[in-house]
mmCIF file of C-alpha atoms in Angstrom:
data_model
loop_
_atom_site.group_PDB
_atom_site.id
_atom_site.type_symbol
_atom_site.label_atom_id
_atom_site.label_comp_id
_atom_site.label_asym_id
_atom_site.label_seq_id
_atom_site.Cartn_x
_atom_site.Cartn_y
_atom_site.Cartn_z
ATOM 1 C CA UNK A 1 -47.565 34.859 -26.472
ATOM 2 C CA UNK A 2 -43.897 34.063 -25.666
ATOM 3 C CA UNK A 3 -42.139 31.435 -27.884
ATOM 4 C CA UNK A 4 -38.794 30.445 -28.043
ATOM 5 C CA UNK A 5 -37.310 27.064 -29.138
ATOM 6 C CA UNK A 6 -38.708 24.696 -31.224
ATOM 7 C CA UNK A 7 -39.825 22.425 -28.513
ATOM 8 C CA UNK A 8 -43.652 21.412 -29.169
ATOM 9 C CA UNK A 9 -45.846 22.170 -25.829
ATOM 10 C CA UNK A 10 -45.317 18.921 -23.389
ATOM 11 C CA UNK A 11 -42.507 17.411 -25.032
ATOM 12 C CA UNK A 12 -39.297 16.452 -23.273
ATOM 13 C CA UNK A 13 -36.917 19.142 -23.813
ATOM 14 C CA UNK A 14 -34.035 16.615 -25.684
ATOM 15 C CA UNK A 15 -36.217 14.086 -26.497
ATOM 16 C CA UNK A 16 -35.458 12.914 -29.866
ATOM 17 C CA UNK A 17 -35.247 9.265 -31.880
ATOM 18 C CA UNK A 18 -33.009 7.683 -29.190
ATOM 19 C CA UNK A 19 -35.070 6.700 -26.360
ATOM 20 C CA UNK A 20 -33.962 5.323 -22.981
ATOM 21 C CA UNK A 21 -33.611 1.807 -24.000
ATOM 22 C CA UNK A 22 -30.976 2.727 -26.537
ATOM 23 C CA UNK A 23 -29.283 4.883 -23.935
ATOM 24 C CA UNK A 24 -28.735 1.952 -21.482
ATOM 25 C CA UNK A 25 -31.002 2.884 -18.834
ATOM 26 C CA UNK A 26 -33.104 -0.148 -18.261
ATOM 27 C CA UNK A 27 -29.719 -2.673 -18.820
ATOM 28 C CA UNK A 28 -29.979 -5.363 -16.745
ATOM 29 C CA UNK A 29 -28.284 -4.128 -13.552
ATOM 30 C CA UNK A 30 -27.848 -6.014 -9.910
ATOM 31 C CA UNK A 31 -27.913 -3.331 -7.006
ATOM 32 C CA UNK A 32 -25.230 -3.899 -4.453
ATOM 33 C CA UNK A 33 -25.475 -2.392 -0.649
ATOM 34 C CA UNK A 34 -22.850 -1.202 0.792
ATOM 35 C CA UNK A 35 -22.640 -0.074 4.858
ATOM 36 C CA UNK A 36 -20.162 2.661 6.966
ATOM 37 C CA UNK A 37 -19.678 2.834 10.320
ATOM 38 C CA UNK A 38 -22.503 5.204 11.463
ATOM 39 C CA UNK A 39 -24.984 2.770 9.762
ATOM 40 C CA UNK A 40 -25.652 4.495 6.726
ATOM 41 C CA UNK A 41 -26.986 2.199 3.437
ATOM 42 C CA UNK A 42 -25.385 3.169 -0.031
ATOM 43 C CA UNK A 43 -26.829 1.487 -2.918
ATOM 44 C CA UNK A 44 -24.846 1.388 -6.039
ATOM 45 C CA UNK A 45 -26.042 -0.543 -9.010
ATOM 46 C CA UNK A 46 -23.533 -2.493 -11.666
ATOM 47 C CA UNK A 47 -23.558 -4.497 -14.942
ATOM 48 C CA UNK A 48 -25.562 -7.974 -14.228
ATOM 49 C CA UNK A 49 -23.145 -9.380 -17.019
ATOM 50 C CA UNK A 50 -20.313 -7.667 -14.590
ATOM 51 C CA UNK A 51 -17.880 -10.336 -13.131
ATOM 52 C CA UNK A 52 -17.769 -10.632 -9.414
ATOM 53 C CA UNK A 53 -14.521 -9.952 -8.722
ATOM 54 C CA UNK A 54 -14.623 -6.560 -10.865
ATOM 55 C CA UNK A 55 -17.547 -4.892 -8.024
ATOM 56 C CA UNK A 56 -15.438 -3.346 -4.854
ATOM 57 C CA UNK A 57 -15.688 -4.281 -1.430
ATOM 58 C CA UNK A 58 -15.210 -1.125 -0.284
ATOM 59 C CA UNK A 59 -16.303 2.123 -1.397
ATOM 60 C CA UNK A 60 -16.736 5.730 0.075
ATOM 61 C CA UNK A 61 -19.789 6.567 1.225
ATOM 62 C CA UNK A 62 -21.151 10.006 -0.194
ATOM 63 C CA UNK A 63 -23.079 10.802 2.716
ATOM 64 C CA UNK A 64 -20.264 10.529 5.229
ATOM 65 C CA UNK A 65 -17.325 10.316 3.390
ATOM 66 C CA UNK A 66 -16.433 7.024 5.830
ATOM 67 C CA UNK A 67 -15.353 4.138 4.044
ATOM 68 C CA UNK A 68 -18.390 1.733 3.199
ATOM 69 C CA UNK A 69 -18.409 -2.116 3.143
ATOM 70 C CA UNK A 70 -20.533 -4.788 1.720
ATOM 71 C CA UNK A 71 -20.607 -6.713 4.817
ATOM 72 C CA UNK A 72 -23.060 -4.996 7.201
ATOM 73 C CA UNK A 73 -22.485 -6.313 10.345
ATOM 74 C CA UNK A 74 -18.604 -5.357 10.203
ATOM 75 C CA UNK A 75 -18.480 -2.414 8.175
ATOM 76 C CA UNK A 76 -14.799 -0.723 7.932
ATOM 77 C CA UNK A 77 -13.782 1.099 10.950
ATOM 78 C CA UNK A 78 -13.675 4.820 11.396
ATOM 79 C CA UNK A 79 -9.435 6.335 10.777
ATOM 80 C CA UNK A 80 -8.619 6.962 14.042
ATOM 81 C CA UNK A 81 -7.017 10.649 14.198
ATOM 82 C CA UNK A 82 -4.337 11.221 16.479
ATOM 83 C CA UNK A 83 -5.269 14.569 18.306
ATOM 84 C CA UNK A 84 -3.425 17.813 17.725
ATOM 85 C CA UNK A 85 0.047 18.135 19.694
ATOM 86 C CA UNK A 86 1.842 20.699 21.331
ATOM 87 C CA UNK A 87 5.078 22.422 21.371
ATOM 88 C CA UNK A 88 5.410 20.625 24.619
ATOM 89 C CA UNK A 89 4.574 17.527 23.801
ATOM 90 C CA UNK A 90 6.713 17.319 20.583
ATOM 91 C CA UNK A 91 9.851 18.658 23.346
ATOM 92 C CA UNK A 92 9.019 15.741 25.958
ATOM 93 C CA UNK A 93 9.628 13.014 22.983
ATOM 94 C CA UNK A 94 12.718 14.626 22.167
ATOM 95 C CA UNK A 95 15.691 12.111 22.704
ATOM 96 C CA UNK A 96 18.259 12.334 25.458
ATOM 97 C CA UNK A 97 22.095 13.467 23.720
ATOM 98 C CA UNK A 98 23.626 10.311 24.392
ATOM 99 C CA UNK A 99 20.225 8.510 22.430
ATOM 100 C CA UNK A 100 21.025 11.233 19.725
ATOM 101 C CA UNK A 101 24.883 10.592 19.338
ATOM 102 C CA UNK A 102 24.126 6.821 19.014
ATOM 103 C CA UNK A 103 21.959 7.317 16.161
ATOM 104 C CA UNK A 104 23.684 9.078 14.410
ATOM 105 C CA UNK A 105 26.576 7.655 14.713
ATOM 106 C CA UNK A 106 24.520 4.491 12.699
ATOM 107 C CA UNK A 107 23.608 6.763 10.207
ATOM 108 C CA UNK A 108 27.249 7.561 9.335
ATOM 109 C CA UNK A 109 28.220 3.185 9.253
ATOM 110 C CA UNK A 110 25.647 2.806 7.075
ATOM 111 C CA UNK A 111 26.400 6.137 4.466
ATOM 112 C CA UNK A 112 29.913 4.265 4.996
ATOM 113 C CA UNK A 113 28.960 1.394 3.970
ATOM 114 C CA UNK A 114 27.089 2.265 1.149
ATOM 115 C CA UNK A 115 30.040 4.336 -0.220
ATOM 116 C CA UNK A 116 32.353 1.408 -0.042
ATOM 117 C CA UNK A 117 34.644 2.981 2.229
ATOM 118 C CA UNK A 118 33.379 0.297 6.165
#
């Protein structure tokens, strides 16, 4: 016969004089649904006594990771990621010398000014 612990047979491993009530599981809660932009439904439940202002618009949504709203027919939009550039691309935006000169010649005016010494 194996033993071990002094659990008796069907308790509730834990279980002692505190029950759930005491524990704050059945508080009176209000369950708030929040929506991302593939659709998905979060529920998350807060405080009834909780002040309106203190519950957030908008949350992150743990099946997605999207940001979630409350509103569900404009849920916040997907972050639009700007796609991977090249070596080439990065040279094209390069400015022309004379664009270069200009600018920094109006960084030097304004570390002049600052000094004190315009």
């Amino acid at each position: 016969m194996a033993s071990g612990g002094s659990a008796i047979r069907g308790s509730r491993v834990g279980a002692g004089p505190m029950g759930e009530q005491d524990r704050g599981f059945h508080a009176d809660r209000v369950a708030v649904s929040y929506w991302d932009a593939m659709g998905n439904e979060t529920v998350r439940y807060f405080a009834a006594d909780l002040p309106e202002d203190e519950i957030p618009e908008v949350i992150d949504s743990p099946s997605t990771g999207l940001p979630a709203g409350r509103d569900k027919d404009n849920p916040p939009q997907v972050a639009k990621n700007e796609p991977y550039k090249t070596h080439l691309a990065y040279v094209k935006e390069r400015r022309t010398p004379e664009e270069a000169a200009q600018l920094l010649e109006e960084a030097l005016q304004k570390l002049r000014a600052a000094e004190g010494r315009a």
